[in-house]
XYZ file of C-alpha atoms in Angstrom:
212
model
C 9.196 50.441 3.072
C 11.923 53.131 1.737
C 12.262 54.254 -1.590
C 15.511 52.201 -2.415
C 13.880 49.004 -0.959
C 10.371 49.565 -3.297
C 13.245 50.205 -5.744
C 14.979 46.964 -4.888
C 11.809 44.946 -4.976
C 10.540 45.922 -8.113
C 14.235 44.770 -9.752
C 14.025 41.995 -8.267
C 10.268 40.483 -9.065
C 11.232 42.115 -12.576
C 14.611 40.022 -13.278
C 12.415 36.844 -11.025
C 9.537 37.286 -13.522
C 11.830 37.950 -16.666
C 13.922 34.886 -15.677
C 10.937 32.444 -15.276
C 8.189 33.968 -17.983
C 5.597 32.244 -16.450
C 2.231 33.572 -15.115
C 1.893 34.238 -11.627
C -0.405 35.747 -9.430
C 0.750 38.012 -6.073
C 0.776 35.450 -4.078
C 2.756 32.729 -6.141
C 5.325 35.298 -6.241
C 5.555 35.853 -2.497
C 5.628 32.226 -1.641
C 8.211 31.976 -4.442
C 10.342 34.239 -3.307
C 10.101 32.935 -0.023
C 8.481 35.971 1.917
C 11.306 38.113 1.476
C 9.307 40.739 0.264
C 6.257 41.590 2.155
C 3.089 40.852 0.439
C 1.934 44.317 -0.185
C 5.469 45.329 -0.960
C 5.045 42.923 -3.814
C 1.499 44.150 -4.934
C 3.453 47.684 -4.767
C 5.886 46.827 -6.893
C 4.213 44.187 -9.600
C 1.570 47.649 -9.812
C 4.622 49.744 -10.941
C 5.659 47.139 -13.216
C 2.568 46.768 -15.040
C 1.734 50.660 -15.074
C 5.658 50.718 -17.001
C 4.467 48.419 -19.161
C 7.486 45.359 -17.716
C 4.466 43.102 -16.498
C 0.784 42.196 -18.313
C -1.890 41.674 -16.028
C -4.616 39.316 -17.033
C -8.205 38.821 -14.541
C -9.759 35.287 -14.305
C -12.798 36.643 -12.036
C -11.722 37.794 -8.986
C -8.072 36.260 -9.726
C -5.275 38.594 -11.350
C -1.877 36.861 -12.585
C 1.303 38.331 -14.109
C 3.521 37.671 -17.043
C 6.161 39.340 -18.107
C 5.382 41.691 -21.804
C 6.609 38.874 -24.101
C 7.481 42.440 -26.323
C 10.313 42.951 -24.232
C 12.011 39.618 -25.756
C 13.837 39.583 -29.342
C 12.347 37.751 -31.815
C 13.575 34.558 -32.991
C 13.430 33.878 -36.629
C 11.872 30.241 -38.075
C 15.314 28.601 -37.910
C 15.664 29.731 -34.056
C 12.415 28.358 -33.550
C 13.024 25.197 -35.158
C 15.824 24.629 -33.569
C 14.239 25.198 -29.881
C 11.869 22.642 -30.847
C 14.110 19.968 -31.459
C 16.478 20.666 -28.412
C 12.773 20.525 -26.844
C 12.132 16.797 -28.098
C 15.994 15.949 -27.797
C 15.597 16.951 -24.043
C 12.255 15.348 -23.361
C 13.585 11.985 -25.292
C 16.751 12.336 -22.490
C 14.194 13.028 -19.674
C 12.368 9.854 -19.977
C 15.246 7.995 -19.996
C 16.525 9.552 -17.005
C 13.141 8.519 -15.725
C 13.037 5.021 -16.703
C 16.987 4.715 -15.504
C 15.307 6.544 -11.840
C 12.485 3.487 -12.186
C 14.930 0.721 -12.521
C 17.200 1.987 -9.630
C 14.309 2.465 -7.354
C 13.044 -0.757 -8.266
C 16.685 -2.548 -7.692
C 16.883 -0.401 -3.856
C 13.185 -1.784 -3.258
C 14.929 -5.072 -3.823
C 18.241 -4.683 -1.598
C 16.014 -2.774 1.074
C 14.082 -5.903 1.507
C 16.641 -8.200 1.549
C 18.459 -9.441 4.547
C 21.795 -8.286 6.186
C 24.940 -9.784 5.851
C 24.680 -10.710 9.570
C 20.355 -11.458 9.583
C 21.560 -13.968 6.586
C 23.959 -15.554 8.954
C 21.567 -15.723 11.870
C 18.272 -17.097 9.483
C 21.186 -19.547 8.486
C 22.015 -21.217 11.950
C 18.837 -21.093 13.018
C 17.551 -23.156 9.981
C 20.589 -25.718 10.826
C 18.956 -26.326 14.559
C 15.741 -26.909 13.082
C 16.825 -29.456 10.078
C 19.340 -30.946 12.890
C 15.460 -30.666 15.230
C 13.728 -32.796 12.614
C 16.475 -35.054 11.476
C 16.661 -36.111 15.084
C 13.408 -36.897 15.108
C 12.884 -38.429 11.495
C 15.458 -41.035 12.707
C 13.532 -41.526 15.985
C 10.501 -42.384 13.786
C 12.459 -44.816 11.667
C 14.203 -46.306 14.806
C 10.266 -47.339 15.817
C 11.378 -45.439 18.809
C 8.297 -44.194 21.579
C 8.381 -40.305 21.051
C 5.068 -39.320 23.145
C 5.597 -40.060 27.161
C 2.861 -41.803 29.419
C 1.330 -39.125 30.004
C 0.761 -37.898 26.564
C -0.400 -41.162 25.686
C -3.016 -41.563 29.161
C -4.309 -38.430 28.432
C -4.953 -38.989 24.861
C -6.692 -42.246 25.766
C -9.388 -40.699 28.602
C -9.966 -37.739 26.251
C -11.031 -40.084 23.760
C -13.080 -42.686 26.066
C -14.878 -38.865 27.738
C -15.588 -38.554 23.816
C -17.312 -41.927 22.990
C -19.462 -41.585 26.252
C -20.656 -37.670 25.145
C -21.205 -39.648 21.298
C -23.146 -42.173 23.117
C -25.161 -40.003 25.441
C -26.357 -37.541 22.614
C -27.332 -40.478 19.948
C -29.393 -42.241 22.499
C -30.837 -38.767 23.563
C -31.676 -38.254 19.594
C -33.073 -41.490 19.147
C -35.364 -41.414 22.281
C -36.925 -38.684 20.971
C -36.504 -39.593 17.214
C -38.882 -42.818 18.785
C -41.610 -40.830 20.268
C -42.151 -38.683 17.725
C -42.661 -41.874 15.812
C -45.308 -42.515 18.058
C -47.677 -40.286 16.499
C -45.917 -40.038 13.081
C -48.181 -41.201 9.936
C -45.205 -42.138 7.893
C -42.016 -44.392 7.736
C -39.111 -43.504 9.832
C -37.019 -43.122 6.786
C -39.113 -40.825 5.698
C -38.925 -38.654 8.802
C -35.259 -38.738 8.894
C -35.336 -37.027 5.649
C -38.232 -34.594 6.351
C -36.038 -33.571 9.190
C -32.588 -33.494 7.758
C -31.178 -36.428 10.164
C -28.316 -38.346 9.185
C -27.456 -41.733 11.057
C -23.886 -43.180 11.258
C -24.724 -45.880 8.680
C -25.378 -43.219 6.461
C -22.424 -41.302 6.688
C -20.197 -44.439 6.974
C -19.018 -44.203 10.921
C -19.414 -47.128 13.085
C -18.803 -45.874 16.600
C -16.077 -47.689 18.535
C -16.444 -50.122 21.249
C -15.112 -49.036 24.976
């Protein structure tokens, strides 16, 4: 870098550190200035500012941070400090109010975002009206005892019922045969056997097998 560029870098970093008045590392300054000053040039400018007594250097292990020397700021009297403290409290309260307002606005925004648009609402109303009309017709048919099940559907239900009943009878008969075979060598009563195995009969659960 030319001498002019180094001078400009020193002045820019000096001005930035004065305005921010907070500690930064070399990398912080490099990034905060959007990399417009090279990292090596940043370090050279900072070293010069430290040498000139404009910046103060603090080491934390291998990390070094730099801050604007507070002696370059005009001293404040007690009244000015009190005024600044009062202003800080005032601004803090203002920030809290703004944050509260932002939270309320965000809640409203989320509510609006989850609401239906006018077009979506109209479509939903139309779909609901069709569904209501269909249900009303079905209710009317039921009230008038109209046949709502086709013959094919009814035949299928009856056939399925007969098949299930046959399967029930078959399995019940197989179970009874097995239990009777066990009873031939079992020293206790059938009731005790059922209790030990954990068997419930149709009668135990109040079920009567339909007649075919």
